[in-house]
PDB file of C-alpha atoms in Angstrom:
ATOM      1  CA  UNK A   1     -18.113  -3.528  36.317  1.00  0.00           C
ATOM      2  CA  UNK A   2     -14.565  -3.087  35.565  1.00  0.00           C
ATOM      3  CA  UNK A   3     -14.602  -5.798  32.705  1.00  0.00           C
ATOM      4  CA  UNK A   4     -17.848  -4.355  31.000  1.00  0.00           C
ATOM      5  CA  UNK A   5     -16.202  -1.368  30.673  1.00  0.00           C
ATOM      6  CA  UNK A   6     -12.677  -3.037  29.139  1.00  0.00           C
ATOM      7  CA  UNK A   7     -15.350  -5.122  26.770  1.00  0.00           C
ATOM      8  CA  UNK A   8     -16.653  -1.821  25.547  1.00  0.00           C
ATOM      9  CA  UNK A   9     -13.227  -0.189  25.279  1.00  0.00           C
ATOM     10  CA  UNK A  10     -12.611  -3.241  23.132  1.00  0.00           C
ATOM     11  CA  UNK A  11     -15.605  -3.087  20.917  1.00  0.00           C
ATOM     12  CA  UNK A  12     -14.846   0.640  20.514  1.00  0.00           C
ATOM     13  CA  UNK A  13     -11.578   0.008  19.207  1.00  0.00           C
ATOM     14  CA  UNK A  14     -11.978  -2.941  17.242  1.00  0.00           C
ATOM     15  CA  UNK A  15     -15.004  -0.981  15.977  1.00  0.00           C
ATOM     16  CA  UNK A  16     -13.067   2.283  14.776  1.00  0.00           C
ATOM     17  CA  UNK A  17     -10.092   0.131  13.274  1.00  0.00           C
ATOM     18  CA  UNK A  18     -12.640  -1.598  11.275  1.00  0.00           C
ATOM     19  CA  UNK A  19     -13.582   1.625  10.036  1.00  0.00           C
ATOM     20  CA  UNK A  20     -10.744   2.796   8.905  1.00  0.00           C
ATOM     21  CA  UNK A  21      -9.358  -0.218   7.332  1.00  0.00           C
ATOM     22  CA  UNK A  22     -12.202  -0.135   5.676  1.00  0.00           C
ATOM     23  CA  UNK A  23     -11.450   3.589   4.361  1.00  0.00           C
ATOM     24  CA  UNK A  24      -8.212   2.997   3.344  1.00  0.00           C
ATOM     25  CA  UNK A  25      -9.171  -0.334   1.747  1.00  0.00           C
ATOM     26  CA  UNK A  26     -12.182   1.421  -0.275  1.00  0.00           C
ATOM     27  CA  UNK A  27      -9.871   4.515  -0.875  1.00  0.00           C
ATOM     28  CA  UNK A  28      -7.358   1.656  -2.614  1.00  0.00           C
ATOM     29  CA  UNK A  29     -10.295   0.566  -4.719  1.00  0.00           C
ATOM     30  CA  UNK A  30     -12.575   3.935  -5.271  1.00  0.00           C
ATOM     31  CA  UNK A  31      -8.842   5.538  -7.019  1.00  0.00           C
ATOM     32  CA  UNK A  32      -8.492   2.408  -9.270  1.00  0.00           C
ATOM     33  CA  UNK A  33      -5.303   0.905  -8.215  1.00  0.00           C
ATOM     34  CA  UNK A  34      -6.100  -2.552  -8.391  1.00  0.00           C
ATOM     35  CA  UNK A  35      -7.663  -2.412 -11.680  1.00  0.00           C
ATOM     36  CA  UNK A  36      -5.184  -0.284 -13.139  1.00  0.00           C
ATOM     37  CA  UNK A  37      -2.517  -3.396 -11.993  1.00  0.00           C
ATOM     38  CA  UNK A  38      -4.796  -5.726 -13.513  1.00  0.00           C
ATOM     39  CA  UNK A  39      -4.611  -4.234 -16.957  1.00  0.00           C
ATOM     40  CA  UNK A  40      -1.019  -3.451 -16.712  1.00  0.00           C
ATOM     41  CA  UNK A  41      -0.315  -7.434 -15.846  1.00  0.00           C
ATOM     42  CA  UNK A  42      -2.783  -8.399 -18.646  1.00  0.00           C
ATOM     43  CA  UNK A  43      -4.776 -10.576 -15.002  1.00  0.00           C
ATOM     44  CA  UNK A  44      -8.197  -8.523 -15.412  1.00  0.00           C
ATOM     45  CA  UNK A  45      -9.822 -11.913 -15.211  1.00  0.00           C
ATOM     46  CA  UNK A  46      -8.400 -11.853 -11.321  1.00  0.00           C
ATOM     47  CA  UNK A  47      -9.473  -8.236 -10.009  1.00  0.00           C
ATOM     48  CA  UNK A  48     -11.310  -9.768  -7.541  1.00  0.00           C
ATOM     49  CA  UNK A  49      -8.322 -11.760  -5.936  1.00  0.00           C
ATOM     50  CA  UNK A  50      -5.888  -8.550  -6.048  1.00  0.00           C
ATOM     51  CA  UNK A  51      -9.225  -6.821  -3.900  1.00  0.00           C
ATOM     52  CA  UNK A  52      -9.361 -10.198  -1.713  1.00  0.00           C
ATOM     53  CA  UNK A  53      -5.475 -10.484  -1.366  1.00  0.00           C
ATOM     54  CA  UNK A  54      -5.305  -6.823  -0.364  1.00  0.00           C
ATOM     55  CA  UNK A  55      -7.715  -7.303   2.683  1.00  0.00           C
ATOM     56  CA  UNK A  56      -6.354 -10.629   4.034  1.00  0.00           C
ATOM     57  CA  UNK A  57      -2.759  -9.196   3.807  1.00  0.00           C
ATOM     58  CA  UNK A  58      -4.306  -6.027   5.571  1.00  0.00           C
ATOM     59  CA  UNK A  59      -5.927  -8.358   8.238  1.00  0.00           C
ATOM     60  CA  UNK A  60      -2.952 -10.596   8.498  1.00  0.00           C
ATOM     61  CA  UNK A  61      -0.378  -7.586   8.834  1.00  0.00           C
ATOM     62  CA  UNK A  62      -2.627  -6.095  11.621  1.00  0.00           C
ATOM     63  CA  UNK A  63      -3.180  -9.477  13.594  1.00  0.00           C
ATOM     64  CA  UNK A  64       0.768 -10.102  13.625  1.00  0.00           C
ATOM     65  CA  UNK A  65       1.474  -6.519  14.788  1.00  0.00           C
ATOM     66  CA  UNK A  66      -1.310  -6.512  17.409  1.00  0.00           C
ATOM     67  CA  UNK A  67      -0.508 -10.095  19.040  1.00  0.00           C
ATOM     68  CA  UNK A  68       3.217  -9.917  18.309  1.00  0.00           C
ATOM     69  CA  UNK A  69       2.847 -13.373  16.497  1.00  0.00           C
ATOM     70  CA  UNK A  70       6.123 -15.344  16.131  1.00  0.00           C
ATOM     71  CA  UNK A  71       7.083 -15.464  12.078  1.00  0.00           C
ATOM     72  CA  UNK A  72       9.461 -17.909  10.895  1.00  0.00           C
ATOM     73  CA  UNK A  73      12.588 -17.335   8.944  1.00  0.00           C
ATOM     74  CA  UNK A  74      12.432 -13.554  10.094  1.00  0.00           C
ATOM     75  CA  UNK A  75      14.827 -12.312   7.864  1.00  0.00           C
ATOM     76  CA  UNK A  76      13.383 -13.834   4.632  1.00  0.00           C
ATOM     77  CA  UNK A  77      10.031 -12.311   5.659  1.00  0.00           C
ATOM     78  CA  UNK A  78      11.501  -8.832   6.354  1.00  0.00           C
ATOM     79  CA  UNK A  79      12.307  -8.786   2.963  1.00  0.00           C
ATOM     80  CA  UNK A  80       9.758  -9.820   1.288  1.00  0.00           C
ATOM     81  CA  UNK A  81       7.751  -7.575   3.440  1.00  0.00           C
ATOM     82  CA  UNK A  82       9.551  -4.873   2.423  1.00  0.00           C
ATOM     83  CA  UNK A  83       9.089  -5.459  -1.552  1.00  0.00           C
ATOM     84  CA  UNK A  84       6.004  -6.185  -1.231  1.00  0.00           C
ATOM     85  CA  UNK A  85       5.433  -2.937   1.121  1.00  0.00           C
ATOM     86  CA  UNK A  86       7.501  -0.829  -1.316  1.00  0.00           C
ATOM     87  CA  UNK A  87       5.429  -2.415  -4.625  1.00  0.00           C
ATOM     88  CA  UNK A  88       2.195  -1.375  -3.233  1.00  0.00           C
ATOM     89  CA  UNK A  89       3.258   2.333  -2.096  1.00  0.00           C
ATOM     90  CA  UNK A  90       4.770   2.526  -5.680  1.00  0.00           C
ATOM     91  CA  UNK A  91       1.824   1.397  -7.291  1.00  0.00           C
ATOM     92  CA  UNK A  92      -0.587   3.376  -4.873  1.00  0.00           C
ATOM     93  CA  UNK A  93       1.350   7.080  -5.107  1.00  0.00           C
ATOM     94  CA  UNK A  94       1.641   6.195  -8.887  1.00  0.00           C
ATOM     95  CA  UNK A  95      -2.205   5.547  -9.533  1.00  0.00           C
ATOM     96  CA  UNK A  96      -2.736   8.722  -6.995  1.00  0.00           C
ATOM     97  CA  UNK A  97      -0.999  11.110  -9.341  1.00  0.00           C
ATOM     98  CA  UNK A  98      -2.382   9.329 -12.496  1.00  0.00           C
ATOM     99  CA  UNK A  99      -6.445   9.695 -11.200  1.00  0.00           C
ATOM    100  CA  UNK A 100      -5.187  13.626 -10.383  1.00  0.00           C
ATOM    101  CA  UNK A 101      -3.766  13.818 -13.608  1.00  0.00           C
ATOM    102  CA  UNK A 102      -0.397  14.801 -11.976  1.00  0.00           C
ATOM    103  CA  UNK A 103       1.895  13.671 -14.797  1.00  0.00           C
ATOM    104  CA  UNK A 104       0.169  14.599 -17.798  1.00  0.00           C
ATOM    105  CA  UNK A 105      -0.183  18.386 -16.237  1.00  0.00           C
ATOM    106  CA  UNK A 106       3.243  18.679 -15.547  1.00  0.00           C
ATOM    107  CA  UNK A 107       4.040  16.951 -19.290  1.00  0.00           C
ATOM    108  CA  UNK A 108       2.075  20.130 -21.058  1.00  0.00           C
ATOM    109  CA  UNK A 109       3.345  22.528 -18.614  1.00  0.00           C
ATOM    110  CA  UNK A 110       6.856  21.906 -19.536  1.00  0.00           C
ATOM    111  CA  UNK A 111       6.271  20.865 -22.866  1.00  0.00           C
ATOM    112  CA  UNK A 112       7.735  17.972 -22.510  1.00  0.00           C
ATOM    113  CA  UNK A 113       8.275  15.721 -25.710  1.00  0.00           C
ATOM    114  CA  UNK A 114      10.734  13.028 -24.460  1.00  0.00           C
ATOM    115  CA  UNK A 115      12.283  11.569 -21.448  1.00  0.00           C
ATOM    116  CA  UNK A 116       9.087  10.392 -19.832  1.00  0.00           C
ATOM    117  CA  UNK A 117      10.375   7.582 -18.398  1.00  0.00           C
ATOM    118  CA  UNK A 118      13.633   9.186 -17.219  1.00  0.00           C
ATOM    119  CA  UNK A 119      11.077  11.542 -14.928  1.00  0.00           C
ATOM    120  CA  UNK A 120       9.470   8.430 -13.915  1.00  0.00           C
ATOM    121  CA  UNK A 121      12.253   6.514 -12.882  1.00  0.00           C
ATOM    122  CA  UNK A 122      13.919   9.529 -11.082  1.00  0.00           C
ATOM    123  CA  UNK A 123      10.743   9.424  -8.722  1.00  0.00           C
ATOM    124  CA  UNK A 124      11.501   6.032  -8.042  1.00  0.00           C
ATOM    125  CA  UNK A 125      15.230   6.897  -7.694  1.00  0.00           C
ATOM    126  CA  UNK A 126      14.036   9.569  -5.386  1.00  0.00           C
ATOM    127  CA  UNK A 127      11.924   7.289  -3.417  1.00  0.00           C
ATOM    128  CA  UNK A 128      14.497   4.568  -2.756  1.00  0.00           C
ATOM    129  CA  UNK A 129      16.943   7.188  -1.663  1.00  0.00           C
ATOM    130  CA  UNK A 130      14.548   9.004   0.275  1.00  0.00           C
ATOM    131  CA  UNK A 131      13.694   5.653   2.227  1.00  0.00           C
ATOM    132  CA  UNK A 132      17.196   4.945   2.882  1.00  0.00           C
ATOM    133  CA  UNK A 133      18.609   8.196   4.088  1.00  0.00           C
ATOM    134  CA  UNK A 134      15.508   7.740   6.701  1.00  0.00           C
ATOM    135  CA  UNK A 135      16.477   4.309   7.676  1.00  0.00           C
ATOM    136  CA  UNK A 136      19.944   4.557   8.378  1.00  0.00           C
ATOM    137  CA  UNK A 137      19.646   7.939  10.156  1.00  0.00           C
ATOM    138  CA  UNK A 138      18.084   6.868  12.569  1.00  0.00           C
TER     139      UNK A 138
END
């Protein structure tokens, strides 16, 4: 009796992480941030890879955290982890604002004619030192 019920604690959890992987990963598609990356790279051609690279690296990232895999040369993959984990939030928050129309309502509201790119790369500015102040004071 005792193992039916871990095999349906299982199947529950497996079950609701499914789920929502499965949210987040439509949630990534459904706001356009793969396609937008497509046109931006000129790779439109390849949509389907960035949507099938985005799932395996989901399912990989999960099955290493969950069985505490061994990964060799740690370092190396910590930080490529962590550009590749700071590319996609950039991309993600950045395609957030742009479906909500974030940037161009702020641009009227201050009637803004130049420096675009200055506000742009002070969010990133503010991001990386943001990120840092967290990890070191801790």
């Amino acid at each position: 009796m005792l193992y039916v019920k871990y095999a349906l604690l299982a199947i529950v959890g497996f079950s609701c992480g499914a789920l929502v992987a499965g949210g987040v990963f439509a949630f990534i598609v459904k706001i356009g941030v793969l396609e937008r990356l497509a046109v931006r790279t000129k790779t439109v051609k390849r949509v389907k890879w960035y949507e099938d690279f985005v799932v395996i690296g989901g399912a990989i990232g999960n099955f290493v955290y969950l069985f505490e895999w061994h990964v060799p040369l740690r370092s190396l993959m910590l930080i490529l982890y962590g550009l590749g984990s700071g590319i996609f939030v950039g991309v993600l928050s950045f395609s957030l604002a742009e479906v909500l129309n974030v940037i161009p309502v702020i641009v009227n509201r201050i009637k803004l004619k130049v420096g675009l790119p200055y506000i742009i790369l002070s969010f990133a500015i503010g991001k990386i030192l943001g990120a840092l102040y967290d990890f070191f004071s801790k």
